[in-house]
Amino acid sequence: MKRRMDRALALLLCAALLLGLSGCILLPDNAEPGVRAFERSLFLMDTQMDLRVYGPEDGSSSAALDELAALLTELDARLSVTNPDSALSALNRSGASSDRELLLLVSEARRLHARSGGALEISLYPASLLWGFTAGSYRVPAQEELEALRPRIGTEKLSLSDTELTLAEGMQLDLGALAKGYAADRCRERMEELKLSGILNLGGNIQTVGDKPDGSDWVIGIRDPDDAGAYLLTLNLSGSCAVVTSGDYQRYFEEDGVRYCHILDPQTLRPAQSGLRSVTVVAERGLTADGLATALFVLGREKALELWRSAGDFEAVFLSDDGSVTVTPGLKDRVAGHAFEVAEP
Ligand code: AMP
Ligand code: MG
């Protein structure tokens, strides 16, 4: 009987996730009059997405959620590396594409590749497959197997014009390191056009849009890597910003006491081991925050801080293997809940 109940509940939950959960929530008295919170949950891009918009109760807010859900569904269908019908899969099969969105994302990825000294590398898909990260069939490949993939890996082997992207022989791209950030940017742009504020959680990629109706800060938790239900610290932010975390706890397997995480170091083609458990990047653009969070995780704290010193478009929180936390100065008055060191400017 209990098993049947569990099954019924699981089916109901699956149906709700597929259809998208919706809800309208009352806000505190000091919020703008007539404004409510409207929520929807979806399962896309291999992850749970929770959307919340603040707006009037005249149907326009629910319609906006419908639009955002449709936009995210379309982006998932186009950019997914596992869906054989996506534009990305078509590129990986044929070696060429003129899909404008793919061209845009690849050109942004190429810029972040250059900025990060090669740490962001979107052509690691053949290596991710060997490690079994895509299918969940994990194993530790021999270094020779990995090295044999070298001719197929390297952003410099891409050829990109205004109208066409061409891959080198055997190359396969994976945009998993920045697709959710890009999707968050697209949602933010649409919400701004519709004059709606809100907060989107695209599988841990957080995007705030505008200000909260009651004027308080957005409070965003950074997860404790060792406790899925707990936050290590919180960030208090205002206005529109992207907050993206890359960490070794998001997808990994363990063998002989070693943890192998899903972020690969392009230099070794092995899971990055740079002394970090997680990096959180706060930036104006979701794509920048997402791409850089992955790259900074590969680089490790010192090199990441060098990159931060030469840039002006992001702030970061580093959680090191020894449990210590380092924040860049722009966030020092915005962090609460854990002791931290402020990085040298
Ligand atoms: P994220 O969760 O944003 O840090 O992105 C990690 C995902 O990007 C992985 O699941 C892989 O699909 C892919 N990936 C792994 N290592 C890299 C890398 N060094 N550069 C770019 N993409 C990567
Ligand atoms: Mg990323």
PDB file of C-alpha atoms and ligand atoms in Angstrom, residues 119-122 124 128 174-178 180 205 244-247 250-251 262-266 290 293-294 298, ligand 1:
ATOM      1  CA  ALA A 119      40.459  27.356 -18.862  1.00  0.00           C
ATOM      2  CA  LEU A 120      37.020  27.654 -20.469  1.00  0.00           C
ATOM      3  CA  GLU A 121      37.144  25.125 -23.263  1.00  0.00           C
ATOM      4  CA  ILE A 122      33.856  24.216 -24.960  1.00  0.00           C
ATOM      5  CA  LEU A 124      35.978  19.012 -24.151  1.00  0.00           C
ATOM      6  CA  SER A 128      33.536  14.279 -20.844  1.00  0.00           C
ATOM      7  CA  ASP A 174      29.324  21.258 -25.283  1.00  0.00           C
ATOM      8  CA  LEU A 175      27.894  24.576 -24.111  1.00  0.00           C
ATOM      9  CA  GLY A 176      26.965  23.304 -20.633  1.00  0.00           C
ATOM     10  CA  ALA A 177      29.368  25.750 -18.989  1.00  0.00           C
ATOM     11  CA  LEU A 178      27.492  28.825 -20.205  1.00  0.00           C
ATOM     12  CA  LYS A 180      22.146  28.432 -18.417  1.00  0.00           C
ATOM     13  CA  ASN A 205      22.351  29.838 -11.753  1.00  0.00           C
ATOM     14  CA  VAL A 244      26.540  31.569 -10.564  1.00  0.00           C
ATOM     15  CA  THR A 245      28.366  28.840  -8.679  1.00  0.00           C
ATOM     16  CA  SER A 246      30.566  26.077 -10.079  1.00  0.00           C
ATOM     17  CA  GLY A 247      31.556  23.387  -7.616  1.00  0.00           C
ATOM     18  CA  GLN A 250      27.369  19.400  -8.424  1.00  0.00           C
ATOM     19  CA  ARG A 251      28.173  16.286 -10.474  1.00  0.00           C
ATOM     20  CA  HIS A 262      32.435  17.149 -13.959  1.00  0.00           C
ATOM     21  CA  ILE A 263      34.573  20.237 -14.611  1.00  0.00           C
ATOM     22  CA  LEU A 264      37.635  19.211 -16.620  1.00  0.00           C
ATOM     23  CA  ASP A 265      40.991  20.940 -16.758  1.00  0.00           C
ATOM     24  CA  PRO A 266      41.769  21.408 -20.477  1.00  0.00           C
ATOM     25  CA  ASP A 290      28.403  31.212 -15.824  1.00  0.00           C
ATOM     26  CA  ALA A 293      32.567  30.446 -12.704  1.00  0.00           C
ATOM     27  CA  THR A 294      33.540  27.301 -14.623  1.00  0.00           C
ATOM     28  CA  VAL A 298      39.677  25.290 -13.188  1.00  0.00           C
TER      29      VAL A 298
HETATM   30  P1  AMP B   1      29.259  24.546 -14.992  1.00  0.00           P
HETATM   31  O1  AMP B   1      28.309  23.654 -14.272  1.00  0.00           O
HETATM   32  O2  AMP B   1      28.662  25.806 -15.508  1.00  0.00           O
HETATM   33  O3  AMP B   1      30.524  24.793 -14.235  1.00  0.00           O
HETATM   34  O4  AMP B   1      29.688  23.782 -16.313  1.00  0.00           O
HETATM   35  C1  AMP B   1      30.193  22.489 -16.270  1.00  0.00           C
HETATM   36  C2  AMP B   1      29.832  21.763 -17.543  1.00  0.00           C
HETATM   37  O5  AMP B   1      30.571  22.339 -18.642  1.00  0.00           O
HETATM   38  C3  AMP B   1      30.250  20.314 -17.491  1.00  0.00           C
HETATM   39  O6  AMP B   1      29.156  19.510 -17.085  1.00  0.00           O
HETATM   40  C4  AMP B   1      30.675  20.025 -18.921  1.00  0.00           C
HETATM   41  O7  AMP B   1      29.530  19.781 -19.704  1.00  0.00           O
HETATM   42  C5  AMP B   1      31.278  21.324 -19.361  1.00  0.00           C
HETATM   43  N1  AMP B   1      32.694  21.517 -19.015  1.00  0.00           N
HETATM   44  C6  AMP B   1      33.494  20.769 -18.192  1.00  0.00           C
HETATM   45  N2  AMP B   1      34.714  21.312 -18.078  1.00  0.00           N
HETATM   46  C7  AMP B   1      34.706  22.432 -18.854  1.00  0.00           C
HETATM   47  C8  AMP B   1      35.677  23.447 -19.151  1.00  0.00           C
HETATM   48  N3  AMP B   1      36.903  23.443 -18.625  1.00  0.00           N
HETATM   49  N4  AMP B   1      35.303  24.449 -19.991  1.00  0.00           N
HETATM   50  C9  AMP B   1      34.059  24.473 -20.527  1.00  0.00           C
HETATM   51  N5  AMP B   1      33.110  23.564 -20.292  1.00  0.00           N
HETATM   52  C10 AMP B   1      33.421  22.555 -19.456  1.00  0.00           C
END
